[in-house]
Tab-separated table of C-alpha atoms and ligand atoms in Angstrom:
chain	number	residue	atom	x	y	z
A	147	UNK	CA	32.855	-45.028	12.078
A	148	UNK	CA	33.062	-41.474	14.444
A	149	UNK	CA	32.361	-38.832	12.314
A	150	UNK	CA	29.074	-37.276	10.659
A	151	UNK	CA	29.845	-38.182	7.526
A	152	UNK	CA	27.636	-40.776	7.840
A	153	UNK	CA	23.062	-41.717	7.824
A	154	UNK	CA	21.632	-43.484	10.582
A	155	UNK	CA	17.882	-46.036	9.123
A	156	UNK	CA	16.389	-47.092	11.295
A	157	UNK	CA	12.696	-49.490	9.815
A	158	UNK	CA	9.828	-49.861	12.536
A	159	UNK	CA	8.541	-53.043	11.189
A	160	UNK	CA	4.980	-54.843	12.898
A	161	UNK	CA	7.667	-57.591	12.276
A	162	UNK	CA	11.303	-57.306	11.664
A	163	UNK	CA	13.798	-53.735	12.888
A	164	UNK	CA	16.316	-52.705	10.610
A	165	UNK	CA	18.881	-50.518	11.780
A	166	UNK	CA	22.041	-49.363	9.648
A	167	UNK	CA	24.500	-47.169	8.810
A	168	UNK	CA	25.043	-45.354	4.884
A	169	UNK	CA	24.628	-42.442	2.542
A	170	UNK	CA	23.141	-40.366	0.857
A	171	UNK	CA	22.242	-42.774	-2.084
A	172	UNK	CA	20.669	-45.044	-0.155
A	173	UNK	CA	23.871	-47.574	-0.026
A	174	UNK	CA	24.058	-49.502	3.072
A	175	UNK	CA	27.392	-49.675	5.241
A	176	UNK	CA	25.888	-51.827	8.374
A	177	UNK	CA	23.101	-52.984	9.381
A	178	UNK	CA	21.402	-55.489	12.130
A	179	UNK	CA	18.287	-57.115	11.724
A	180	UNK	CA	16.351	-58.165	14.571
A	181	UNK	CA	12.728	-58.705	15.731
A	182	UNK	CA	9.977	-56.195	16.580
A	183	UNK	CA	8.999	-57.300	20.374
A	184	UNK	CA	8.173	-54.097	23.035
A	185	UNK	CA	8.705	-50.739	22.228
A	186	UNK	CA	11.113	-49.763	24.731
A	187	UNK	CA	12.865	-53.819	24.278
A	188	UNK	CA	12.941	-53.227	20.021
A	189	UNK	CA	13.490	-49.352	20.785
A	190	UNK	CA	16.904	-49.824	23.376
A	191	UNK	CA	18.633	-52.727	21.155
A	192	UNK	CA	18.697	-49.843	17.893
A	193	UNK	CA	20.249	-47.882	19.765
A	194	UNK	CA	23.249	-49.790	21.635
A	195	UNK	CA	23.456	-50.706	17.887
A	196	UNK	CA	24.078	-47.603	16.487
A	197	UNK	CA	25.336	-45.786	20.021
A	198	UNK	CA	28.825	-47.759	18.472
A	199	UNK	CA	29.226	-46.342	15.748
A	200	UNK	CA	29.449	-43.105	15.621
A	201	UNK	CA	26.681	-39.246	15.754
A	202	UNK	CA	25.683	-39.969	12.730
A	203	UNK	CA	25.101	-36.624	10.388
A	204	UNK	CA	20.790	-37.267	10.763
A	205	UNK	CA	18.296	-40.630	11.252
A	206	UNK	CA	15.890	-41.394	8.778
A	207	UNK	CA	13.431	-43.629	9.995
A	208	UNK	CA	10.300	-45.210	8.214
A	209	UNK	CA	7.346	-46.834	10.886
A	210	UNK	CA	4.558	-48.723	10.890
A	211	UNK	CA	1.962	-46.930	11.792
A	212	UNK	CA	-0.313	-45.405	12.152
A	213	UNK	CA	2.086	-42.565	13.529
A	214	UNK	CA	1.832	-39.470	13.598
A	215	UNK	CA	4.245	-38.072	10.570
A	216	UNK	CA	3.106	-34.364	10.390
A	217	UNK	CA	6.165	-32.591	11.850
A	218	UNK	CA	4.040	-29.204	13.468
A	219	UNK	CA	1.949	-32.491	15.828
A	220	UNK	CA	2.337	-32.346	19.559
A	221	UNK	CA	2.418	-35.652	19.155
A	222	UNK	CA	4.856	-36.042	15.697
A	223	UNK	CA	6.156	-40.387	16.020
A	224	UNK	CA	3.823	-40.921	17.825
A	225	UNK	CA	2.906	-44.543	17.755
A	226	UNK	CA	-2.064	-44.282	17.319
A	227	UNK	CA	-4.216	-47.200	18.055
A	228	UNK	CA	-2.291	-49.894	16.751
A	229	UNK	CA	-3.726	-53.136	17.076
A	230	UNK	CA	0.313	-54.721	18.179
A	231	UNK	CA	0.429	-55.279	21.823
A	232	UNK	CA	2.399	-52.599	23.801
A	233	UNK	CA	2.802	-49.760	20.756
A	234	UNK	CA	-0.713	-47.735	20.967
A	235	UNK	CA	1.114	-44.214	22.655
A	236	UNK	CA	4.507	-44.930	21.846
A	237	UNK	CA	7.038	-41.732	21.474
A	238	UNK	CA	9.525	-43.430	19.030
A	239	UNK	CA	10.612	-39.700	17.937
A	240	UNK	CA	11.069	-39.194	21.432
A	241	UNK	CA	13.331	-42.161	22.513
A	242	UNK	CA	15.533	-41.849	19.472
A	243	UNK	CA	16.244	-37.930	20.515
A	244	UNK	CA	16.656	-38.807	23.801
A	245	UNK	CA	19.859	-41.004	22.525
A	246	UNK	CA	20.799	-39.169	19.638
A	247	UNK	CA	20.817	-36.061	21.347
A	248	UNK	CA	20.901	-32.671	18.054
A	249	UNK	CA	20.473	-35.481	15.009
A	250	UNK	CA	18.370	-34.678	12.336
A	251	UNK	CA	15.281	-37.345	12.574
A	252	UNK	CA	13.428	-37.838	9.378
A	253	UNK	CA	9.728	-39.725	10.195
A	254	UNK	CA	7.760	-41.259	7.404
A	255	UNK	CA	5.758	-45.445	6.806
A	256	UNK	CA	7.125	-47.925	5.771
A	257	UNK	CA	6.073	-48.665	2.497
A	258	UNK	CA	6.747	-44.931	2.159
A	259	UNK	CA	10.349	-45.325	2.899
A	260	UNK	CA	9.997	-48.156	0.569
A	261	UNK	CA	8.365	-46.783	-2.078
A	262	UNK	CA	10.981	-43.786	-1.469
A	263	UNK	CA	13.714	-46.087	-2.002
A	264	UNK	CA	11.749	-47.907	-5.458
A	265	UNK	CA	11.504	-44.406	-6.724
A	266	UNK	CA	14.863	-43.167	-6.831
A	267	UNK	CA	16.240	-46.615	-7.216
A	268	UNK	CA	14.796	-49.213	-8.566
A	269	UNK	CA	11.489	-50.506	-9.370
A	270	UNK	CA	9.469	-47.651	-10.298
A	271	UNK	CA	12.832	-45.218	-11.183
A	272	UNK	CA	10.762	-42.216	-13.475
A	273	UNK	CA	7.071	-42.478	-12.190
A	274	UNK	CA	5.463	-39.336	-10.581
A	275	UNK	CA	2.136	-41.165	-9.513
A	276	UNK	CA	3.142	-44.667	-8.410
A	277	UNK	CA	1.862	-46.898	-4.469
A	278	UNK	CA	4.393	-49.597	-2.820
A	279	UNK	CA	1.923	-51.951	-1.518
A	280	UNK	CA	3.538	-54.814	1.408
A	281	UNK	CA	1.660	-57.168	2.547
A	282	UNK	CA	3.013	-59.209	5.965
A	283	UNK	CA	1.367	-59.174	9.657
A	284	UNK	CA	-0.409	-56.040	8.671
A	285	UNK	CA	-1.471	-54.468	4.703
A	286	UNK	CA	0.057	-50.620	4.240
A	287	UNK	CA	1.131	-48.503	1.525
A	288	UNK	CA	2.822	-45.528	0.452
A	289	UNK	CA	1.660	-43.386	-2.400
A	290	UNK	CA	3.751	-41.003	-4.075
A	291	UNK	CA	0.681	-38.336	-5.743
A	292	UNK	CA	1.775	-35.331	-8.700
A	293	UNK	CA	6.313	-36.995	-7.469
A	294	UNK	CA	5.658	-36.942	-3.469
A	295	UNK	CA	5.143	-39.126	-1.123
A	296	UNK	CA	1.497	-38.397	-0.421
A	297	UNK	CA	0.080	-38.067	4.059
A	298	UNK	CA	-3.365	-36.240	4.389
A	299	UNK	CA	-4.294	-34.800	7.587
A	300	UNK	CA	-2.192	-38.734	9.722
A	301	UNK	CA	-1.049	-41.362	6.017
A	302	UNK	CA	-2.943	-43.654	4.062
A	303	UNK	CA	-4.406	-46.408	5.249
A	304	UNK	CA	-4.812	-48.711	2.171
A	305	UNK	CA	-5.197	-52.128	4.053
A	306	UNK	CA	-8.072	-51.364	6.381
A	307	UNK	CA	-9.767	-50.944	2.631
A	308	UNK	CA	-13.168	-52.248	2.529
A	309	UNK	CA	-12.640	-55.633	-0.173
A	310	UNK	CA	-16.127	-57.087	-2.024
A	311	UNK	CA	-15.573	-61.278	-0.074
A	312	UNK	CA	-13.819	-63.658	-3.211
A	313	UNK	CA	-16.342	-66.376	-4.249
A	314	UNK	CA	-16.451	-69.328	-1.424
A	315	UNK	CA	-14.899	-66.479	0.945
A	316	UNK	CA	-16.310	-67.414	4.715
A	317	UNK	CA	-13.333	-65.957	6.430
A	318	UNK	CA	-14.618	-63.221	8.378
A	319	UNK	CA	-12.006	-62.178	8.593
A	320	UNK	CA	-8.646	-60.833	11.642
A	321	UNK	CA	-8.876	-57.238	12.189
A	322	UNK	CA	-9.671	-56.013	15.483
A	323	UNK	CA	-11.173	-53.063	14.139
A	324	UNK	CA	-13.335	-53.364	10.667
A	325	UNK	CA	-12.435	-57.789	10.983
A	326	UNK	CA	-13.230	-57.677	7.024
A	327	UNK	CA	-11.199	-55.395	5.976
A	328	UNK	CA	-8.608	-56.072	3.906
A	329	UNK	CA	-5.916	-56.103	6.192
A	330	UNK	CA	-8.188	-58.370	8.271
A	331	UNK	CA	-8.707	-60.929	4.983
A	332	UNK	CA	-5.739	-60.527	2.782
A	333	UNK	CA	-2.822	-59.813	5.769
A	334	UNK	CA	-0.538	-63.443	7.118
A	335	UNK	CA	-1.432	-63.029	10.026
A	336	UNK	CA	-5.406	-63.983	7.520
A	337	UNK	CA	-3.631	-66.598	5.967
A	338	UNK	CA	-2.667	-68.434	9.052
A	339	UNK	CA	-5.845	-68.091	10.471
A	340	UNK	CA	-7.841	-68.352	7.126
A	341	UNK	CA	-5.074	-71.899	5.835
A	342	UNK	CA	-4.113	-73.479	9.040
A	343	UNK	CA	-0.915	-73.073	8.013
A	344	UNK	CA	1.242	-70.046	7.546
A	345	UNK	CA	1.361	-68.345	4.576
A	346	UNK	CA	4.803	-69.440	3.119
A	347	UNK	CA	4.110	-73.492	4.016
A	348	UNK	CA	1.546	-72.955	1.532
A	349	UNK	CA	2.447	-74.309	-2.402
A	350	UNK	CA	2.297	-72.124	-5.938
A	351	UNK	CA	-1.581	-74.428	-6.912
A	352	UNK	CA	-2.885	-73.723	-3.290
A	353	UNK	CA	-6.122	-71.281	-3.667
A	354	UNK	CA	-5.259	-69.461	-0.983
A	355	UNK	CA	-2.739	-67.679	-3.720
A	356	UNK	CA	-6.057	-67.219	-6.520
A	357	UNK	CA	-7.715	-65.261	-2.647
A	358	UNK	CA	-5.031	-63.662	-2.360
A	359	UNK	CA	-4.556	-63.143	-6.013
A	360	UNK	CA	-8.493	-61.815	-5.608
A	361	UNK	CA	-8.604	-58.860	-2.349
A	362	UNK	CA	-5.260	-57.432	-3.505
A	363	UNK	CA	-6.539	-56.980	-7.567
A	364	UNK	CA	-9.585	-55.305	-6.363
A	365	UNK	CA	-7.528	-53.115	-3.566
A	366	UNK	CA	-5.775	-52.138	-6.764
A	367	UNK	CA	-8.185	-51.035	-8.160
A	368	UNK	CA	-9.598	-49.166	-6.338
A	369	UNK	CA	-6.089	-47.687	-6.187
A	370	UNK	CA	-6.212	-46.499	-9.927
A	371	UNK	CA	-10.010	-45.300	-10.038
A	372	UNK	CA	-8.445	-42.317	-7.284
A	373	UNK	CA	-4.423	-42.176	-8.353
A	374	UNK	CA	-4.051	-43.385	-11.372
A	375	UNK	CA	0.006	-44.983	-10.926
A	376	UNK	CA	1.202	-45.717	-13.455
A	377	UNK	CA	3.699	-47.706	-10.971
A	378	UNK	CA	2.404	-50.384	-8.308
A	379	UNK	CA	5.254	-52.632	-6.153
A	380	UNK	CA	3.851	-55.365	-3.972
A	381	UNK	CA	6.324	-56.235	-1.951
A	382	UNK	CA	6.953	-57.533	2.182
A	383	UNK	CA	6.395	-61.550	3.465
A	384	UNK	CA	3.620	-62.845	2.320
A	385	UNK	CA	4.592	-61.494	-1.726
A	386	UNK	CA	7.134	-63.195	-1.977
A	387	UNK	CA	5.418	-66.093	-3.051
A	388	UNK	CA	5.423	-67.939	-6.196
A	389	UNK	CA	3.277	-66.598	-9.172
A	390	UNK	CA	1.780	-63.961	-7.330
A	391	UNK	CA	2.531	-61.260	-9.538
A	392	UNK	CA	0.414	-62.457	-12.034
A	393	UNK	CA	-2.033	-64.158	-10.906
A	394	UNK	CA	-3.102	-60.479	-9.626
A	395	UNK	CA	-2.697	-58.879	-13.182
A	396	UNK	CA	-4.362	-62.370	-14.418
A	397	UNK	CA	-7.660	-61.141	-11.917
A	398	UNK	CA	-7.086	-57.093	-12.308
A	399	UNK	CA	-8.360	-57.454	-16.013
A	400	UNK	CA	-10.714	-59.937	-14.854
A	401	UNK	CA	-12.473	-57.529	-13.112
A	402	UNK	CA	-11.361	-54.453	-14.336
A	403	UNK	CA	-13.878	-55.934	-17.395
A	404	UNK	CA	-12.077	-53.724	-20.436
A	405	UNK	CA	-12.446	-50.154	-18.762
A	406	UNK	CA	-9.209	-49.385	-18.095
A	407	UNK	CA	-6.634	-50.112	-21.150
A	408	UNK	CA	-4.932	-53.317	-20.896
A	409	UNK	CA	-1.383	-52.411	-21.653
A	410	UNK	CA	-1.740	-50.826	-19.174
A	411	UNK	CA	-3.076	-53.003	-17.285
A	412	UNK	CA	0.177	-55.273	-18.257
A	413	UNK	CA	2.798	-54.042	-17.357
A	414	UNK	CA	1.529	-51.795	-13.990
A	415	UNK	CA	1.746	-54.573	-11.243
A	416	UNK	CA	5.550	-55.453	-9.668
A	417	UNK	CA	7.672	-56.675	-7.121
A	418	UNK	CA	10.300	-54.514	-6.252
A	419	UNK	CA	13.629	-54.199	-7.706
A	420	UNK	CA	15.289	-53.723	-4.047
A	421	UNK	CA	13.515	-56.838	-1.970
A	422	UNK	CA	13.684	-56.473	0.953
A	423	UNK	CA	15.878	-53.833	1.152
A	424	UNK	CA	13.201	-51.722	-0.196
A	425	UNK	CA	12.626	-49.965	3.456
A	426	UNK	CA	16.379	-49.425	5.108
A	427	UNK	CA	17.503	-48.048	1.722
A	428	UNK	CA	14.249	-45.584	1.774
A	429	UNK	CA	14.982	-44.585	6.151
A	430	UNK	CA	18.671	-43.958	3.675
A	431	UNK	CA	17.239	-41.759	1.554
A	432	UNK	CA	15.396	-39.612	3.836
A	433	UNK	CA	17.612	-38.434	5.691
A	434	UNK	CA	19.869	-37.542	3.412
A	435	UNK	CA	16.730	-35.021	2.677
A	436	UNK	CA	16.637	-37.304	-0.488
B	685	ZN	ZN1	-9.360	-53.255	9.552
């Protein structure tokens, strides 16, 4: 393909990177997935793959953060202080624009991209107030309020909320900044460090999942108190554990203690309809200016 009739998309996650060509409605034409390593190695691989496809009309990027997503900022597209080795200060936008001169870049957080796709064509269609929480190497949330993706001065950092310790949990947490914030207690690395086994190896009846639901429910209760969303999508690798969404709803109902209506909570927390494709489809939708 060598015309500009196609769009490009890059989903830069903490663990994996997805690069795709596709259309403005989120249709993926071709894609490649590989592990996220160093900035140059990861981006060079993405750029090399895209170079074989011709020049896209524009590129949408959903990136892990913290990253400057305000196009007016002098460091637009740069990663800020991140525990991910080698990425702090790296300018994603500079690297991409050098490789694709003149191609418009639409950048947002990976979680906002995933949320955008779920709102347009997935589990939150029609919602004007919604969140997409990802559970993986880190924890983050994309937030939609009044039909608009929220950025704020930087962007929301849901994963760094403080949450009360689960009964019997003395684990100090793995966040290098806060220790026992939500991400420090409930991310994939936190689960692995606490239980000595990767999340994917823990069976559905393992106590790790009740504890995971405890932490997520407290985070989501805070989100409800501030945002009043009609949908909270919980996605990301760790969310694929059998029965986790129901456990979160049960715990949320319990700690809510009757304040918000049971009807509201019952259908609030759902898995992504687009599965592991939400982020890359969202990046395509962003590229299309949706
Ligand atoms: Zn933290």
